[in-house]
Amino acid sequence: MIKTVTYISFLFIFSSITAVFAQSSNKTAHNFPRTLVLDGAILQKNFELIAANDIEKTTALKSLLKKADNLLKEAKLYSVMDKKQVPPSGDKHDYMSTGPYWWPDPSKPDGLPYIKKDGLRNPTYYDISDTQELDKVKEDSETLALAYYFTKEYQYAKFASELIRTWFLDTATRQNPHLNFGQAIPGLNTGRGTGIIETRELYRIADAAILIQGTPYWSDEDHRALKKWFSNYLTWLVESPIGKDEAKAKNNHGTHYSVQVIDFALFTDRPEIALSEIETFKNRMESQLQPDGSQPLELVRTKSWNYVNMNLDGYFIAAQLAENSKVNLWQQQLSEGKNIKKCLDWLLPYLKNEKKWDYEQIQKMEYKETIRILKIASKKYSNSEYDDLAKAVEEKIYASEINQLTL
């Protein structure tokens, strides 16, 4: 029977956390999870704060468990096999999507080939379910894995393992490890490198698997099989024509391509690839940034604020990943004084309402990535003003359970 987070059940979980912490406190003080993007030391610290009845952290955990319990109740699994469409290969195990900003040409009887309207999402993009379902796998797996980590309740690890196994491992439902048919443009192609941006958050799957590793529901064999899937996908990224095409991208697509290559290489024990891509990433920052910290390639977009933050978020994830290879990108100095911190500081006058955002922004500004960036920066640069600003910019996002438990 699935538990719900009533006051009594939360007290039971809380007492379990206290007991687990008491047992583990006699061991090494550095017994934190070896996650790749999530900071294992912060997770451990928050675990300890929950055991000490910290109000902020226990409140965040209650919220997280409410979401996790709802996932258990719904018991919804996802697969590339769910889509109605069949990819050009004839194999529904192949992921597919269409370019979100591409629309029928009104001057053509059949609308082909499609034409681009930057920033305007064609609603038919959602007709193919792969993208939305993969997003749910990433989000739900992370939520459940964190719920397991903080409670040690196996029910969360069990369903997280089912989500991951269904999408990546089970023969009948798994995705083939490539994106040959990502963001196709009707009338022009059946897939392109740009589609690789849709897997930019697969690092959440790797970290979720690490968090549930060692439970009865995620065996060493499961973990090896997932690493094999990611290794095959990594090989496709660096060797396929579509992967090589995306590797040449000069804007946020190039940034998040590097993030994926670094993360997947670390996860699959291919450190030489990670180190090589970190060097490539440094060159990307060099070419993308101006000396004042601005990002010209993102500022020309119709949703310039969103893309500036999305790209900077990629910088931060890459820097977090590079720490696993003992490379400090936080302090990396490029030509003419360019660096990650200056790129962040370029945004501050706009966040403080000292400057008006005069670049094109055809929809409401979003702050989810901004808050994450600022909270991480407050620790990496030992400056609490970043954290204060994050809370002032959007307190609701700042106080979200994921942010409170992982940052």
PDB file of C-alpha atoms in Angstrom, residues 46-169:
ATOM      1  CA  ASN A  46      20.921  18.920   3.944  1.00  0.00           C
ATOM      2  CA  PHE A  47      20.365  15.341   5.086  1.00  0.00           C
ATOM      3  CA  GLU A  48      22.056  16.262   8.356  1.00  0.00           C
ATOM      4  CA  LEU A  49      19.998  19.452   8.683  1.00  0.00           C
ATOM      5  CA  ILE A  50      16.799  17.452   8.235  1.00  0.00           C
ATOM      6  CA  ALA A  51      17.957  15.044  10.942  1.00  0.00           C
ATOM      7  CA  ALA A  52      18.535  18.102  13.152  1.00  0.00           C
ATOM      8  CA  ASN A  53      14.948  19.263  12.460  1.00  0.00           C
ATOM      9  CA  ASP A  54      15.887  22.333  10.424  1.00  0.00           C
ATOM     10  CA  ILE A  55      12.532  23.952   9.605  1.00  0.00           C
ATOM     11  CA  GLU A  56      13.441  25.127   6.102  1.00  0.00           C
ATOM     12  CA  LYS A  57      14.802  21.753   5.028  1.00  0.00           C
ATOM     13  CA  THR A  58      12.075  19.640   6.631  1.00  0.00           C
ATOM     14  CA  THR A  59       9.431  21.820   4.992  1.00  0.00           C
ATOM     15  CA  ALA A  60      11.148  21.325   1.627  1.00  0.00           C
ATOM     16  CA  LEU A  61      11.286  17.576   2.212  1.00  0.00           C
ATOM     17  CA  LYS A  62       7.561  17.448   2.995  1.00  0.00           C
ATOM     18  CA  SER A  63       6.864  19.181  -0.302  1.00  0.00           C
ATOM     19  CA  LEU A  64       9.182  16.829  -2.189  1.00  0.00           C
ATOM     20  CA  LEU A  65       7.570  13.761  -0.635  1.00  0.00           C
ATOM     21  CA  LYS A  66       4.103  14.988  -1.522  1.00  0.00           C
ATOM     22  CA  LYS A  67       5.177  15.105  -5.177  1.00  0.00           C
ATOM     23  CA  ALA A  68       6.948  11.758  -4.931  1.00  0.00           C
ATOM     24  CA  ASP A  69       3.894  10.101  -3.365  1.00  0.00           C
ATOM     25  CA  ASN A  70       1.686  11.468  -6.124  1.00  0.00           C
ATOM     26  CA  LEU A  71       4.036   9.886  -8.654  1.00  0.00           C
ATOM     27  CA  LEU A  72       3.709   6.570  -6.853  1.00  0.00           C
ATOM     28  CA  LYS A  73      -0.069   6.819  -6.927  1.00  0.00           C
ATOM     29  CA  GLU A  74      -0.193   7.696 -10.617  1.00  0.00           C
ATOM     30  CA  ALA A  75       2.381   4.993 -11.447  1.00  0.00           C
ATOM     31  CA  LYS A  76       2.839   6.519 -14.909  1.00  0.00           C
ATOM     32  CA  LEU A  77       5.660   5.110 -17.028  1.00  0.00           C
ATOM     33  CA  TYR A  78       6.917   6.583 -20.306  1.00  0.00           C
ATOM     34  CA  SER A  79       8.390   5.163 -23.489  1.00  0.00           C
ATOM     35  CA  VAL A  80       9.297   6.168 -27.038  1.00  0.00           C
ATOM     36  CA  MET A  81       6.867   3.449 -28.049  1.00  0.00           C
ATOM     37  CA  ASP A  82       3.967   5.626 -26.839  1.00  0.00           C
ATOM     38  CA  LYS A  83       4.076   7.965 -29.818  1.00  0.00           C
ATOM     39  CA  LYS A  84       1.585   7.447 -32.631  1.00  0.00           C
ATOM     40  CA  GLN A  85       4.065   8.347 -35.360  1.00  0.00           C
ATOM     41  CA  VAL A  86       6.662   6.020 -36.872  1.00  0.00           C
ATOM     42  CA  PRO A  87      10.141   7.473 -37.504  1.00  0.00           C
ATOM     43  CA  PRO A  88      11.614   7.408 -41.046  1.00  0.00           C
ATOM     44  CA  SER A  89      13.627   4.345 -39.993  1.00  0.00           C
ATOM     45  CA  GLY A  90      10.413   2.385 -39.415  1.00  0.00           C
ATOM     46  CA  ASP A  91      11.540   1.706 -35.826  1.00  0.00           C
ATOM     47  CA  LYS A  92       9.467   3.320 -33.053  1.00  0.00           C
ATOM     48  CA  HIS A  93      12.369   2.771 -30.661  1.00  0.00           C
ATOM     49  CA  ASP A  94      13.980   5.759 -32.398  1.00  0.00           C
ATOM     50  CA  TYR A  95      13.355   9.108 -30.725  1.00  0.00           C
ATOM     51  CA  MET A  96      11.818  11.756 -32.964  1.00  0.00           C
ATOM     52  CA  SER A  97      10.649  15.371 -32.860  1.00  0.00           C
ATOM     53  CA  THR A  98      10.115  18.350 -35.161  1.00  0.00           C
ATOM     54  CA  GLY A  99      11.689  21.810 -35.032  1.00  0.00           C
ATOM     55  CA  PRO A 100       9.613  23.842 -32.546  1.00  0.00           C
ATOM     56  CA  TYR A 101       9.998  27.152 -34.372  1.00  0.00           C
ATOM     57  CA  TRP A 102       9.211  25.863 -37.867  1.00  0.00           C
ATOM     58  CA  TRP A 103       5.855  26.478 -39.570  1.00  0.00           C
ATOM     59  CA  PRO A 104       4.153  25.690 -42.886  1.00  0.00           C
ATOM     60  CA  ASP A 105       5.024  28.183 -45.615  1.00  0.00           C
ATOM     61  CA  PRO A 106       1.708  29.955 -46.409  1.00  0.00           C
ATOM     62  CA  SER A 107       2.937  30.719 -49.921  1.00  0.00           C
ATOM     63  CA  LYS A 108       3.161  27.014 -50.785  1.00  0.00           C
ATOM     64  CA  PRO A 109       0.090  24.805 -51.445  1.00  0.00           C
ATOM     65  CA  ASP A 110       1.445  22.006 -49.259  1.00  0.00           C
ATOM     66  CA  GLY A 111       3.281  24.339 -46.852  1.00  0.00           C
ATOM     67  CA  LEU A 112       6.617  22.702 -47.708  1.00  0.00           C
ATOM     68  CA  PRO A 113       9.336  23.274 -46.909  1.00  0.00           C
ATOM     69  CA  TYR A 114       8.571  24.752 -43.504  1.00  0.00           C
ATOM     70  CA  ILE A 115       9.900  28.225 -42.642  1.00  0.00           C
ATOM     71  CA  LYS A 116      11.377  29.448 -39.351  1.00  0.00           C
ATOM     72  CA  LYS A 117       9.682  31.868 -36.958  1.00  0.00           C
ATOM     73  CA  ASP A 118      12.224  32.213 -34.157  1.00  0.00           C
ATOM     74  CA  GLY A 119      10.710  31.956 -30.698  1.00  0.00           C
ATOM     75  CA  LEU A 120       7.197  31.140 -31.937  1.00  0.00           C
ATOM     76  CA  ARG A 121       6.471  27.551 -31.046  1.00  0.00           C
ATOM     77  CA  ASN A 122       4.354  25.595 -33.514  1.00  0.00           C
ATOM     78  CA  PRO A 123       1.714  23.719 -31.440  1.00  0.00           C
ATOM     79  CA  THR A 124       2.101  20.677 -33.699  1.00  0.00           C
ATOM     80  CA  TYR A 125       5.502  20.230 -32.039  1.00  0.00           C
ATOM     81  CA  TYR A 126       3.612  18.549 -29.194  1.00  0.00           C
ATOM     82  CA  ASP A 127       1.902  16.049 -31.496  1.00  0.00           C
ATOM     83  CA  ILE A 128       4.927  13.774 -31.131  1.00  0.00           C
ATOM     84  CA  SER A 129       5.127  12.674 -27.501  1.00  0.00           C
ATOM     85  CA  ASP A 130       8.800  11.724 -27.186  1.00  0.00           C
ATOM     86  CA  THR A 131      10.083  15.105 -26.012  1.00  0.00           C
ATOM     87  CA  GLN A 132       7.446  15.659 -23.351  1.00  0.00           C
ATOM     88  CA  GLU A 133       7.695  12.097 -22.098  1.00  0.00           C
ATOM     89  CA  LEU A 134      11.478  12.177 -21.849  1.00  0.00           C
ATOM     90  CA  ASP A 135      11.167  15.427 -19.880  1.00  0.00           C
ATOM     91  CA  LYS A 136       8.856  13.626 -17.453  1.00  0.00           C
ATOM     92  CA  VAL A 137      11.277  10.728 -17.079  1.00  0.00           C
ATOM     93  CA  LYS A 138      14.058  13.162 -16.156  1.00  0.00           C
ATOM     94  CA  GLU A 139      11.935  15.183 -13.744  1.00  0.00           C
ATOM     95  CA  ASP A 140      10.188  12.245 -12.066  1.00  0.00           C
ATOM     96  CA  SER A 141      13.334  10.138 -11.730  1.00  0.00           C
ATOM     97  CA  GLU A 142      15.149  13.002 -10.022  1.00  0.00           C
ATOM     98  CA  THR A 143      12.251  13.685  -7.664  1.00  0.00           C
ATOM     99  CA  LEU A 144      11.971  10.032  -6.651  1.00  0.00           C
ATOM    100  CA  ALA A 145      15.716   9.508  -6.318  1.00  0.00           C
ATOM    101  CA  LEU A 146      15.984  12.523  -4.022  1.00  0.00           C
ATOM    102  CA  ALA A 147      12.986  11.289  -2.028  1.00  0.00           C
ATOM    103  CA  TYR A 148      14.809   7.983  -1.568  1.00  0.00           C
ATOM    104  CA  TYR A 149      18.089   9.665  -0.639  1.00  0.00           C
ATOM    105  CA  PHE A 150      16.528  11.789   2.083  1.00  0.00           C
ATOM    106  CA  THR A 151      14.215   9.103   3.528  1.00  0.00           C
ATOM    107  CA  LYS A 152      15.867   5.782   2.629  1.00  0.00           C
ATOM    108  CA  GLU A 153      12.370   4.547   1.781  1.00  0.00           C
ATOM    109  CA  TYR A 154      12.772   1.894  -0.931  1.00  0.00           C
ATOM    110  CA  GLN A 155       9.398   2.585  -2.551  1.00  0.00           C
ATOM    111  CA  TYR A 156      10.856   5.750  -4.111  1.00  0.00           C
ATOM    112  CA  ALA A 157      13.947   3.997  -5.446  1.00  0.00           C
ATOM    113  CA  LYS A 158      11.761   1.216  -6.808  1.00  0.00           C
ATOM    114  CA  PHE A 159       9.637   3.477  -8.985  1.00  0.00           C
ATOM    115  CA  ALA A 160      12.606   5.605 -10.029  1.00  0.00           C
ATOM    116  CA  SER A 161      14.258   2.412 -11.263  1.00  0.00           C
ATOM    117  CA  GLU A 162      11.120   1.448 -13.197  1.00  0.00           C
ATOM    118  CA  LEU A 163      11.033   4.835 -14.935  1.00  0.00           C
ATOM    119  CA  ILE A 164      14.687   4.638 -15.939  1.00  0.00           C
ATOM    120  CA  ARG A 165      14.565   0.985 -16.906  1.00  0.00           C
ATOM    121  CA  THR A 166      11.459   1.470 -19.081  1.00  0.00           C
ATOM    122  CA  TRP A 167      12.914   4.350 -21.098  1.00  0.00           C
ATOM    123  CA  PHE A 168      16.517   3.195 -21.402  1.00  0.00           C
ATOM    124  CA  LEU A 169      16.862  -0.538 -20.776  1.00  0.00           C
TER     125      LEU A 169
END
